Tab-separated table of C-alpha atoms in Angstrom:
chain	number	residue	atom	x	y	z
A	7	MET	CA	-217.111	-170.583	77.526
A	8	LYS	CA	-216.674	-166.846	78.123
A	9	LEU	CA	-213.289	-165.893	76.708
A	10	PHE	CA	-213.642	-162.209	77.514
A	11	GLU	CA	-216.042	-160.473	79.835
A	12	ALA	CA	-216.722	-156.940	81.041
A	13	ARG	CA	-218.848	-156.364	84.137
A	14	HIS	CA	-220.162	-152.917	85.044
A	15	LEU	CA	-217.548	-151.124	82.986
A	16	SER	CA	-217.880	-147.353	83.387
A	17	THR	CA	-215.908	-144.153	82.977
A	18	ALA	CA	-216.697	-140.477	83.448
A	19	ALA	CA	-218.248	-140.499	79.963
A	20	LEU	CA	-219.636	-144.035	79.772
A	21	GLY	CA	-222.517	-145.693	81.572
A	22	ASP	CA	-222.571	-149.109	83.167
A	23	LEU	CA	-221.676	-151.634	80.441
A	24	SER	CA	-221.610	-155.421	80.688
A	25	PHE	CA	-221.066	-157.950	77.908
A	26	PHE	CA	-219.005	-161.006	77.015
A	27	LEU	CA	-217.328	-162.649	74.022
A	28	SER	CA	-217.044	-166.402	73.522
A	29	GLU	CA	-214.263	-168.248	71.753
A	30	SER	CA	-214.167	-167.743	67.956
A	31	GLU	CA	-217.027	-165.292	68.202
A	32	LEU	CA	-217.252	-162.130	66.097
A	33	VAL	CA	-219.579	-159.579	67.672
A	34	CYS	CA	-220.460	-156.396	65.810
A	35	LEU	CA	-220.968	-153.163	67.710
A	36	SER	CA	-222.943	-150.288	66.246
A	37	GLY	CA	-224.758	-147.231	67.476
A	38	PRO	CA	-224.980	-143.486	66.876
A	39	SER	CA	-221.688	-141.595	66.779
A	40	GLY	CA	-220.902	-139.970	70.105
A	41	ALA	CA	-222.455	-142.865	72.023
A	42	GLY	CA	-218.997	-143.908	73.236
A	43	LYS	CA	-218.027	-146.896	71.075
A	44	THR	CA	-214.422	-145.745	70.785
A	45	LEU	CA	-214.262	-144.870	74.486
A	46	MET	CA	-215.571	-148.341	75.276
A	47	LEU	CA	-212.842	-150.014	73.209
A	48	ARG	CA	-210.170	-147.767	74.750
A	49	SER	CA	-211.305	-148.685	78.253
A	50	LEU	CA	-211.325	-152.393	77.399
A	51	ALA	CA	-207.713	-152.060	76.166
A	52	ASP	CA	-206.935	-150.273	79.458
A	53	LEU	CA	-205.886	-147.046	77.772
A	54	ASP	CA	-208.320	-144.918	79.769
A	55	VAL	CA	-209.108	-145.095	83.450
A	56	SER	CA	-212.291	-147.090	83.997
A	57	GLN	CA	-214.226	-148.721	86.815
A	58	GLY	CA	-215.676	-152.209	86.833
A	59	SER	CA	-214.013	-155.505	86.055
A	60	VAL	CA	-212.768	-156.996	82.808
A	61	TYR	CA	-211.677	-160.615	82.494
A	62	LEU	CA	-209.674	-162.482	79.899
A	63	GLN	CA	-210.048	-166.257	80.336
A	64	GLY	CA	-211.194	-165.628	83.886
A	65	VAL	CA	-208.151	-163.504	84.776
A	66	GLN	CA	-208.936	-159.969	85.883
A	67	ARG	CA	-206.998	-157.277	84.011
A	68	GLU	CA	-205.434	-155.858	87.174
A	69	GLN	CA	-203.762	-159.222	87.704
A	70	MET	CA	-201.948	-158.963	84.383
A	71	PRO	CA	-199.144	-156.493	83.560
A	72	PRO	CA	-200.630	-153.743	81.338
A	73	THR	CA	-198.233	-154.510	78.468
A	74	GLU	CA	-199.304	-158.154	78.460
A	75	TRP	CA	-202.971	-157.151	78.673
A	76	ARG	CA	-202.680	-154.880	75.632
A	77	ARG	CA	-200.862	-157.536	73.625
A	78	GLN	CA	-203.652	-160.013	74.378
A	79	VAL	CA	-206.495	-157.506	74.046
A	80	GLY	CA	-205.490	-155.879	70.777
A	81	TYR	CA	-207.145	-152.557	69.965
A	82	LEU	CA	-207.140	-151.189	66.428
A	83	PRO	CA	-208.087	-147.487	66.396
A	84	ALA	CA	-209.874	-145.963	63.437
A	85	GLU	CA	-206.769	-143.895	62.609
A	86	SER	CA	-203.482	-145.774	62.652
A	87	ARG	CA	-200.141	-144.133	63.531
A	88	TRP	CA	-196.758	-144.843	61.980
A	89	TRP	CA	-193.597	-143.460	63.526
A	90	SER	CA	-190.618	-145.127	61.833
A	91	GLU	CA	-189.493	-144.692	58.269
A	92	THR	CA	-190.369	-148.053	56.745
A	93	VAL	CA	-193.389	-150.268	57.293
A	94	GLY	CA	-191.219	-153.194	58.394
A	95	GLU	CA	-189.752	-151.311	61.366
A	96	HIS	CA	-193.216	-151.329	62.934
A	97	PHE	CA	-193.411	-155.123	62.982
A	98	PRO	CA	-191.689	-156.882	65.869
A	99	ARG	CA	-192.501	-160.278	64.304
A	100	VAL	CA	-193.658	-161.020	60.783
A	101	GLN	CA	-195.876	-163.833	59.594
A	102	ALA	CA	-195.446	-164.103	55.873
A	103	ASP	CA	-198.969	-165.151	54.957
A	104	ILE	CA	-200.684	-162.167	56.592
A	105	PHE	CA	-199.500	-159.783	53.895
A	106	SER	CA	-200.585	-161.941	50.980
A	107	GLN	CA	-203.991	-162.454	52.569
A	108	LEU	CA	-204.371	-158.673	52.690
A	109	GLY	CA	-203.309	-158.318	49.071
A	110	PHE	CA	-199.712	-157.184	49.632
A	111	LYS	CA	-196.444	-158.588	48.330
A	112	ASP	CA	-193.541	-159.147	50.727
A	113	GLU	CA	-191.719	-155.999	49.608
A	114	VAL	CA	-194.372	-154.001	51.485
A	115	LEU	CA	-192.057	-154.173	54.514
A	116	GLY	CA	-189.635	-151.847	52.735
A	117	TRP	CA	-192.271	-149.270	51.828
A	118	GLN	CA	-192.128	-145.750	53.226
A	119	ALA	CA	-194.725	-145.513	55.992
A	120	GLU	CA	-195.465	-141.888	55.135
A	121	ARG	CA	-196.488	-142.683	51.578
A	122	LEU	CA	-199.159	-145.250	52.432
A	123	SER	CA	-202.674	-144.525	51.255
A	124	SER	CA	-205.369	-144.491	53.909
A	125	GLY	CA	-206.587	-147.908	52.791
A	126	GLU	CA	-203.077	-149.371	52.927
A	127	ARG	CA	-202.514	-147.881	56.336
A	128	GLN	CA	-205.700	-149.428	57.601
A	129	ARG	CA	-204.904	-152.917	56.315
A	130	LEU	CA	-201.280	-152.792	57.449
A	131	ALA	CA	-202.307	-151.562	60.899
A	132	LEU	CA	-204.478	-154.663	61.183
A	133	ALA	CA	-201.546	-156.865	60.095
A	134	ARG	CA	-199.358	-155.140	62.700
A	135	LEU	CA	-201.909	-155.800	65.411
A	136	LEU	CA	-202.384	-159.455	64.414
A	137	SER	CA	-198.622	-160.070	64.535
A	138	ASN	CA	-198.966	-159.843	68.338
A	139	GLN	CA	-201.318	-162.882	68.178
A	140	PRO	CA	-203.954	-161.282	70.448
A	141	ARG	CA	-206.766	-163.394	71.916
A	142	ILE	CA	-209.213	-160.480	71.666
A	143	LEU	CA	-209.544	-158.067	68.757
A	144	LEU	CA	-211.170	-154.687	69.328
A	145	LEU	CA	-211.537	-153.247	65.838
A	146	ASP	CA	-212.782	-149.681	65.362
A	147	GLU	CA	-214.303	-149.497	61.854
A	148	PRO	CA	-211.492	-151.523	60.271
A	149	THR	CA	-212.928	-151.361	56.753
A	150	ALA	CA	-214.089	-147.720	56.731
A	151	ASN	CA	-211.629	-146.628	54.007
A	152	LEU	CA	-211.631	-149.809	51.953
A	153	ASP	CA	-213.094	-150.772	48.592
A	154	PRO	CA	-215.295	-153.911	48.405
A	155	VAL	CA	-212.394	-156.207	47.395
A	156	ASN	CA	-210.225	-155.168	50.314
A	157	THR	CA	-213.172	-155.137	52.693
A	158	GLN	CA	-213.723	-158.760	51.812
A	159	ARG	CA	-210.033	-159.557	52.289
A	160	VAL	CA	-210.072	-158.025	55.768
A	161	GLU	CA	-213.265	-159.810	56.730
A	162	ARG	CA	-211.846	-163.141	55.600
A	163	LEU	CA	-208.503	-162.575	57.329
A	164	VAL	CA	-210.163	-161.741	60.632
A	165	THR	CA	-212.619	-164.652	60.569
A	166	ASP	CA	-209.724	-167.020	59.681
A	167	PHE	CA	-207.648	-165.580	62.474
A	168	LEU	CA	-210.439	-166.027	65.015
A	169	ARG	CA	-210.973	-169.631	64.035
A	170	ARG	CA	-207.286	-170.531	63.929
A	171	ASN	CA	-206.386	-168.841	67.224
A	172	ARG	CA	-209.686	-169.486	69.015
A	173	ALA	CA	-209.785	-165.729	69.510
A	174	ALA	CA	-212.767	-163.374	69.656
A	175	CYS	CA	-213.525	-159.998	68.123
A	176	LEU	CA	-215.583	-156.921	68.847
A	177	TRP	CA	-215.992	-155.098	65.527
A	178	VAL	CA	-217.391	-151.564	65.306
A	179	THR	CA	-219.275	-150.968	62.080
A	180	HIS	CA	-222.257	-149.041	60.776
A	181	ALA	CA	-222.849	-151.162	57.667
A	182	ALA	CA	-225.916	-153.374	58.048
A	183	ASP	CA	-224.808	-155.649	55.204
A	184	GLN	CA	-221.441	-156.174	56.873
A	185	ILE	CA	-223.083	-157.055	60.183
A	186	GLN	CA	-225.184	-159.606	58.369
A	187	ARG	CA	-222.131	-161.108	56.619
A	188	ILE	CA	-219.765	-161.507	59.533
A	189	ALA	CA	-221.500	-161.171	62.896
A	190	SER	CA	-222.284	-164.047	65.234
A	191	ARG	CA	-224.138	-161.526	67.374
A	192	ALA	CA	-224.681	-157.780	67.294
A	193	LEU	CA	-224.545	-155.216	70.079
A	194	TYR	CA	-225.947	-151.730	69.991
A	195	LEU	CA	-224.598	-148.854	72.089
A	196	ASP	CA	-226.530	-145.626	72.607
A	197	SER	CA	-227.108	-143.177	75.431
A	198	HIS	CA	-229.222	-145.773	77.276
A	199	GLY	CA	-226.359	-148.247	77.323
A	200	LEU	CA	-225.446	-151.491	75.651
A	201	ALA	CA	-228.141	-153.774	74.221
A	202	GLU	CA	-228.158	-157.058	72.347
A	203	GLU	CA	-229.559	-156.451	68.889
A	204	ALA	CA	-231.873	-158.981	67.361
A	205	PRO	CA	-230.408	-160.425	64.148
A	206	ALA	CA	-232.001	-158.774	61.155
B	30	MET	CA	-159.386	-102.721	91.029
B	31	ILE	CA	-160.937	-99.553	89.618
B	32	GLN	CA	-164.061	-98.641	91.558
B	33	LEU	CA	-167.176	-97.839	89.544
B	34	SER	CA	-169.157	-94.756	90.486
B	35	VAL	CA	-172.883	-94.244	90.080
B	36	PHE	CA	-171.994	-91.885	87.230
B	37	ASP	CA	-170.104	-94.687	85.437
B	38	LEU	CA	-173.155	-96.953	85.638
B	39	SER	CA	-175.431	-94.157	84.443
B	40	LEU	CA	-173.308	-93.831	81.314
B	41	ALA	CA	-173.845	-97.517	80.580
B	42	ALA	CA	-177.536	-97.132	81.367
B	43	LEU	CA	-177.712	-94.408	78.719
B	44	LEU	CA	-176.909	-97.049	76.106
B	45	VAL	CA	-179.937	-99.078	77.167
B	46	VAL	CA	-182.133	-95.972	77.148
B	47	ALA	CA	-180.811	-95.099	73.684
B	48	LEU	CA	-181.716	-98.592	72.469
B	49	ALA	CA	-185.202	-98.253	73.948
B	50	LEU	CA	-185.754	-94.872	72.277
B	51	THR	CA	-184.479	-96.082	68.913
B	52	SER	CA	-186.687	-99.170	68.911
B	53	ALA	CA	-189.725	-97.531	70.527
B	54	ARG	CA	-191.414	-96.607	67.292
B	55	SER	CA	-191.028	-99.888	65.385
B	56	TYR	CA	-191.250	-102.258	68.354
B	57	PRO	CA	-193.388	-100.434	70.915
B	58	GLY	CA	-193.990	-103.245	73.419
B	59	LEU	CA	-190.390	-104.309	73.542
B	60	ALA	CA	-188.926	-100.954	74.572
B	61	LYS	CA	-190.974	-100.933	77.734
B	62	GLN	CA	-190.047	-104.516	78.516
B	63	LEU	CA	-186.388	-103.694	78.024
B	64	LEU	CA	-186.502	-100.730	80.393
B	65	VAL	CA	-188.419	-102.673	83.041
B	66	ALA	CA	-185.900	-105.524	82.840
B	67	ALA	CA	-182.981	-103.099	83.085
B	68	LEU	CA	-184.558	-101.463	86.099
B	69	ARG	CA	-185.147	-104.850	87.697
B	70	THR	CA	-181.499	-105.756	87.173
B	71	ALA	CA	-180.359	-102.583	88.867
B	72	ILE	CA	-182.678	-102.992	91.845
B	73	GLN	CA	-182.295	-106.755	92.302
B	74	LEU	CA	-178.530	-106.714	92.023
B	75	THR	CA	-178.203	-103.744	94.391
B	76	LEU	CA	-180.351	-105.572	96.918
B	77	ILE	CA	-178.426	-108.828	96.622
B	78	GLY	CA	-175.196	-106.799	96.943
B	79	LEU	CA	-176.432	-105.422	100.252
B	80	VAL	CA	-177.606	-108.879	101.369
B	81	LEU	CA	-174.249	-110.422	100.513
B	82	LYS	CA	-172.400	-107.640	102.299
B	83	ALA	CA	-174.422	-108.255	105.442
B	84	LEU	CA	-174.017	-111.998	105.047
B	85	PHE	CA	-170.230	-111.802	104.644
B	86	ALA	CA	-169.965	-109.735	107.792
B	87	ASN	CA	-172.093	-112.252	109.637
B	88	SER	CA	-171.354	-115.682	108.182
B	89	HIS	CA	-173.648	-118.002	110.033
B	90	LEU	CA	-174.845	-121.343	108.617
B	91	LEU	CA	-178.448	-120.392	109.351
B	92	TRP	CA	-178.316	-117.252	107.186
B	93	VAL	CA	-176.498	-119.017	104.366
B	94	GLY	CA	-179.087	-121.808	104.487
B	95	LEU	CA	-181.962	-119.352	104.511
B	96	LEU	CA	-180.708	-117.503	101.449
B	97	SER	CA	-180.098	-120.852	99.666
B	98	VAL	CA	-183.672	-121.941	100.287
B	99	LEU	CA	-184.951	-118.597	99.047
B	100	MET	CA	-182.911	-118.982	95.850
B	101	LEU	CA	-184.295	-122.496	95.372
B	102	VAL	CA	-187.895	-121.339	95.824
B	103	VAL	CA	-187.483	-118.562	93.267
B	104	ALA	CA	-185.765	-120.905	90.794
B	105	GLY	CA	-188.654	-123.366	91.190
B	106	ARG	CA	-191.168	-120.673	90.337
B	107	GLU	CA	-189.129	-119.733	87.295
B	108	VAL	CA	-189.042	-123.347	86.036
B	109	MET	CA	-192.800	-123.527	86.429
B	110	ALA	CA	-193.432	-120.204	84.708
B	111	ARG	CA	-191.434	-121.216	81.635
B	112	GLN	CA	-193.611	-124.221	80.835
B	113	GLN	CA	-196.523	-123.955	78.462
B	114	ARG	CA	-198.128	-127.191	79.613
B	115	ARG	CA	-197.036	-127.867	83.133
B	116	PHE	CA	-198.248	-130.584	85.447
B	117	ALA	CA	-201.314	-129.583	87.408
B	118	GLY	CA	-201.214	-129.130	91.165
B	119	ARG	CA	-198.167	-129.619	93.357
B	120	TRP	CA	-196.312	-131.562	90.664
B	121	GLY	CA	-195.959	-128.522	88.421
B	122	TYR	CA	-193.797	-126.894	91.055
B	123	GLY	CA	-192.516	-129.997	92.826
B	124	ILE	CA	-190.700	-131.782	89.994
B	125	GLY	CA	-188.485	-128.773	89.269
B	126	VAL	CA	-187.753	-127.936	92.900
B	127	VAL	CA	-186.991	-131.505	93.960
B	128	SER	CA	-184.661	-132.117	91.006
B	129	MET	CA	-182.853	-128.806	91.491
B	130	PHE	CA	-182.518	-129.409	95.207
B	131	VAL	CA	-181.119	-132.910	94.796
B	132	SER	CA	-178.590	-132.027	92.123
B	133	SER	CA	-177.528	-128.431	92.833
B	134	PHE	CA	-177.273	-128.773	96.586
B	135	THR	CA	-175.398	-132.065	96.398
B	136	VAL	CA	-172.915	-130.745	93.855
B	137	ALA	CA	-172.496	-127.498	95.828
B	138	LEU	CA	-171.811	-129.396	99.052
B	139	PHE	CA	-169.350	-131.655	97.255
B	140	ALA	CA	-167.523	-128.647	95.791
B	141	LEU	CA	-167.437	-126.693	99.046
B	142	ILE	CA	-166.397	-129.530	101.339
B	143	VAL	CA	-164.289	-131.802	99.140
B	144	VAL	CA	-162.873	-129.575	96.390
B	145	VAL	CA	-162.512	-126.075	97.837
B	146	GLY	CA	-162.197	-127.211	101.462
B	147	ASN	CA	-162.722	-123.863	103.093
B	148	GLU	CA	-162.967	-123.345	106.832
B	149	PRO	CA	-165.873	-123.168	107.624
B	150	TRP	CA	-167.207	-124.872	104.493
B	151	TYR	CA	-170.285	-122.661	104.281
B	152	GLN	CA	-168.294	-119.424	104.044
B	153	PRO	CA	-170.830	-117.314	102.095
B	154	GLN	CA	-168.265	-115.709	99.790
B	155	TYR	CA	-167.851	-119.140	98.180
B	156	ALA	CA	-171.112	-120.876	98.975
B	157	ILE	CA	-173.591	-118.326	97.615
B	158	PRO	CA	-172.026	-117.550	94.213
B	159	LEU	CA	-171.320	-121.243	93.652
B	160	LEU	CA	-174.854	-122.266	94.472
B	161	GLY	CA	-176.177	-119.392	92.385
B	162	MET	CA	-174.315	-120.515	89.281
B	163	LEU	CA	-175.352	-124.121	89.828
B	164	LEU	CA	-178.991	-123.261	90.385
B	165	GLY	CA	-179.113	-120.896	87.432
B	166	ASN	CA	-177.785	-123.439	84.950
B	167	THR	CA	-179.728	-126.356	86.421
B	168	MET	CA	-182.856	-124.236	86.266
B	169	ASN	CA	-182.293	-123.583	82.557
B	170	GLY	CA	-181.702	-127.239	81.764
B	171	ILE	CA	-184.719	-128.441	83.707
B	172	ALA	CA	-187.028	-125.748	82.366
B	173	LEU	CA	-186.051	-126.510	78.772
B	174	ALA	CA	-186.348	-130.255	79.207
B	175	LEU	CA	-189.680	-130.221	81.050
B	176	ASP	CA	-191.193	-127.772	78.601
B	177	ARG	CA	-190.193	-129.938	75.661
B	178	LEU	CA	-191.277	-133.143	77.354
B	179	THR	CA	-194.810	-132.045	78.136
B	180	GLN	CA	-195.129	-130.325	74.777
B	181	SER	CA	-193.895	-133.368	72.827
B	182	ALA	CA	-196.055	-135.762	74.826
B	183	TRP	CA	-199.042	-133.592	74.014
B	184	GLU	CA	-198.240	-133.305	70.302
B	185	GLN	CA	-197.302	-136.958	69.884
B	186	ARG	CA	-199.927	-138.467	72.146
B	187	ASP	CA	-201.388	-140.516	69.286
B	188	VAL	CA	-198.046	-142.112	68.505
B	189	ILE	CA	-197.323	-142.819	72.175
B	190	GLU	CA	-200.704	-144.460	72.580
B	191	ALA	CA	-200.339	-146.363	69.298
B	192	ARG	CA	-197.236	-147.981	70.777
B	193	LEU	CA	-198.966	-148.715	74.075
B	194	MET	CA	-201.767	-150.435	72.154
B	195	LEU	CA	-199.222	-152.772	70.605
B	196	GLY	CA	-197.922	-153.778	74.025
B	197	TYR	CA	-194.973	-151.419	74.355
B	198	SER	CA	-194.182	-150.413	77.928
B	199	ALA	CA	-194.557	-146.772	78.895
B	200	SER	CA	-190.804	-146.211	78.829
B	201	GLU	CA	-190.487	-147.860	75.403
B	202	ALA	CA	-193.360	-145.752	74.136
B	203	VAL	CA	-191.653	-142.459	75.076
B	204	SER	CA	-188.000	-143.443	74.722
B	205	GLY	CA	-187.471	-141.423	71.550
B	206	ILE	CA	-189.028	-138.301	73.047
B	207	GLN	CA	-187.143	-138.799	76.292
B	208	GLN	CA	-183.806	-138.870	74.488
B	209	GLN	CA	-184.521	-135.679	72.556
B	210	VAL	CA	-185.726	-133.977	75.688
B	211	PHE	CA	-182.682	-134.855	77.767
B	212	ARG	CA	-180.493	-133.692	74.913
B	213	SER	CA	-182.255	-130.347	74.712
B	214	GLY	CA	-181.675	-129.831	78.448
B	215	LEU	CA	-177.954	-130.540	78.198
B	216	ILE	CA	-177.124	-128.850	74.886
B	217	PRO	CA	-176.645	-125.326	76.346
B	218	ILE	CA	-174.013	-126.441	78.822
B	219	ILE	CA	-172.263	-128.718	76.300
B	220	ASN	CA	-172.107	-125.817	73.856
B	221	ALA	CA	-170.833	-123.497	76.557
B	222	MET	CA	-168.016	-125.902	77.418
B	223	ALA	CA	-167.142	-126.481	73.774
B	224	ALA	CA	-166.932	-122.761	72.969
B	225	ALA	CA	-165.335	-121.640	76.244
B	226	GLY	CA	-162.128	-119.692	75.759
B	227	ILE	CA	-162.308	-119.677	71.978
B	228	VAL	CA	-165.522	-117.909	71.158
B	229	SER	CA	-166.425	-116.565	74.559
B	230	LEU	CA	-164.670	-115.763	77.800
B	231	PRO	CA	-166.999	-117.016	80.532
B	232	GLY	CA	-168.430	-114.350	82.805
B	233	MET	CA	-167.033	-115.550	86.083
B	234	MET	CA	-163.481	-115.757	84.805
B	235	THR	CA	-163.794	-112.354	83.181
B	236	GLY	CA	-164.990	-110.948	86.485
B	237	GLN	CA	-162.059	-112.386	88.391
B	238	ILE	CA	-159.591	-111.047	85.843
B	239	LEU	CA	-161.202	-107.594	85.967
B	240	ALA	CA	-160.865	-107.764	89.736
B	241	GLY	CA	-157.147	-108.303	89.320
B	242	ALA	CA	-156.823	-112.060	89.718
B	243	GLU	CA	-154.015	-113.920	88.017
B	244	PRO	CA	-155.473	-115.254	84.701
B	245	VAL	CA	-154.317	-118.857	85.177
B	246	GLU	CA	-155.892	-118.956	88.644
B	247	ALA	CA	-159.109	-117.484	87.240
B	248	VAL	CA	-159.094	-120.130	84.512
B	249	LYS	CA	-158.766	-122.919	87.079
B	250	TYR	CA	-161.850	-121.656	88.883
B	251	GLN	CA	-163.699	-121.377	85.619
B	252	ILE	CA	-162.891	-124.982	84.706
B	253	LEU	CA	-164.051	-126.118	88.128
B	254	ILE	CA	-167.301	-124.208	87.688
B	255	MET	CA	-167.886	-125.583	84.195
B	256	PHE	CA	-167.530	-129.152	85.438
B	257	LEU	CA	-169.701	-128.553	88.481
B	258	VAL	CA	-172.348	-126.805	86.442
B	259	SER	CA	-172.515	-129.537	83.804
B	260	ALA	CA	-172.811	-132.208	86.490
B	261	GLY	CA	-175.427	-130.187	88.379
B	262	ALA	CA	-177.471	-129.358	85.311
B	263	GLY	CA	-177.084	-132.874	83.919
B	264	PHE	CA	-178.123	-134.770	87.037
B	265	GLY	CA	-180.899	-132.260	87.697
B	266	THR	CA	-182.301	-132.657	84.184
B	267	LEU	CA	-181.976	-136.436	84.431
B	268	ALA	CA	-183.968	-136.450	87.669
B	269	ALA	CA	-186.592	-134.024	86.376
B	270	VAL	CA	-187.165	-135.950	83.135
B	271	HIS	CA	-187.368	-139.213	85.070
B	272	LEU	CA	-189.921	-137.849	87.531
B	273	ALA	CA	-191.937	-136.174	84.789
B	274	VAL	CA	-192.104	-139.317	82.640
B	275	ARG	CA	-193.279	-141.296	85.657
B	276	ARG	CA	-195.960	-138.714	86.276
B	277	LEU	CA	-197.087	-138.801	82.636
B	278	PHE	CA	-198.099	-142.452	83.056
B	279	ASP	CA	-200.017	-144.186	85.805
B	280	GLU	CA	-199.629	-147.592	87.423
B	281	ARG	CA	-201.365	-149.267	84.445
B	282	GLN	CA	-198.973	-147.471	82.071
B	283	ARG	CA	-201.723	-145.310	80.626
B	284	LEU	CA	-200.747	-141.944	79.156
B	285	ARG	CA	-202.262	-139.398	81.552
B	286	LEU	CA	-202.323	-136.060	79.760
B	287	ASP	CA	-205.189	-135.101	82.060
B	288	ARG	CA	-202.470	-134.523	84.668
B	289	LEU	CA	-201.228	-131.540	82.672
B	290	GLN	CA	-202.766	-128.147	83.166
B	291	ARG	CA	-205.009	-126.965	80.389
């Protein structure tokens, strides 16, 4: 069943894009930089004006309040932002096991957000996004700043999350080995548009 | 009241000229600006003096209304000119003018009809100076607040969008900025009220006393003006910030910085 579907999605900078995600599916998205991968994710999260239709479980996005849409269609940008003093203030709800799965102890909630390393920021931003329990994850290079151990932790956390919540994920990455490890399917975006990539 | 002659004013003008000459060498651009501004003051105030004189002799609602609209139009341009990143198109001008109109004109009408209760209520000797003070202060509040709002939204766009991504509503996403911005619009008038009489003698009261009014009567007018001005500036800033925040987001609660002028 199609959990998430985009039909003829386009913006001023993006061509006509159509694709879908099924339940529990992890689809990797790659392509040359500047092809519009980030713009595509932003449009899917309804952060930029776009034409075409996007459906979550058959419901068109215009029929859902934008706040609800963005909670369900969770977008993780490549650079995370932190605005309050401590990490914990950024979490409306906390699930205890998320932090241990990412290699943190519970006291992480009291840490100063400003002092986080880029790798910590990236993992905690993912935890923050998952605490909304989204059905769709749009992850923009979520392991770009991580060492192999933490990359593995993130990959495992996301695949667990997808299975447990019957969610689906579109994961932007350039690493061929990562695509091979985690992807159910792979998509490729370049100036000609979106194409299904044959598994390597 | 002692009448001032042109000679008296020229003596005061000499001080400004002296300042310009002294600073000309170290701060060349500023001296010219100072002299131009001083000249503008002399010309503009002389003209408005003549206009008021004619208006007082001929107090008709139409003329009072016409001058009020003219003041509003000029104040709107001033609000727009003081913003680094204003809204593009009609909104850049419209938000300021609509908010000033709603607040200043309402408060002025309330003061003229209910508080002062003159006959007729639009007697220009009261109506024009009152409206002028209201517009001037409201203009300052709105200009400050709008400038800070658009500037902060621009600088903190990543944080605003980060909150939207997590399912915050548009108003939750900017609530911190909105509070700071409203504060910055109201701080001048709050400070003015807090310091009035101790640090500074407000201009209007000083003028009345110089003109020979009884000090306690002058003080009563000054208090009235302070209250009216804070209400006018406050409600005006409230309206302007509200309209501007609505314009910053669209119906899908997307941050629309493309609506600001580059």
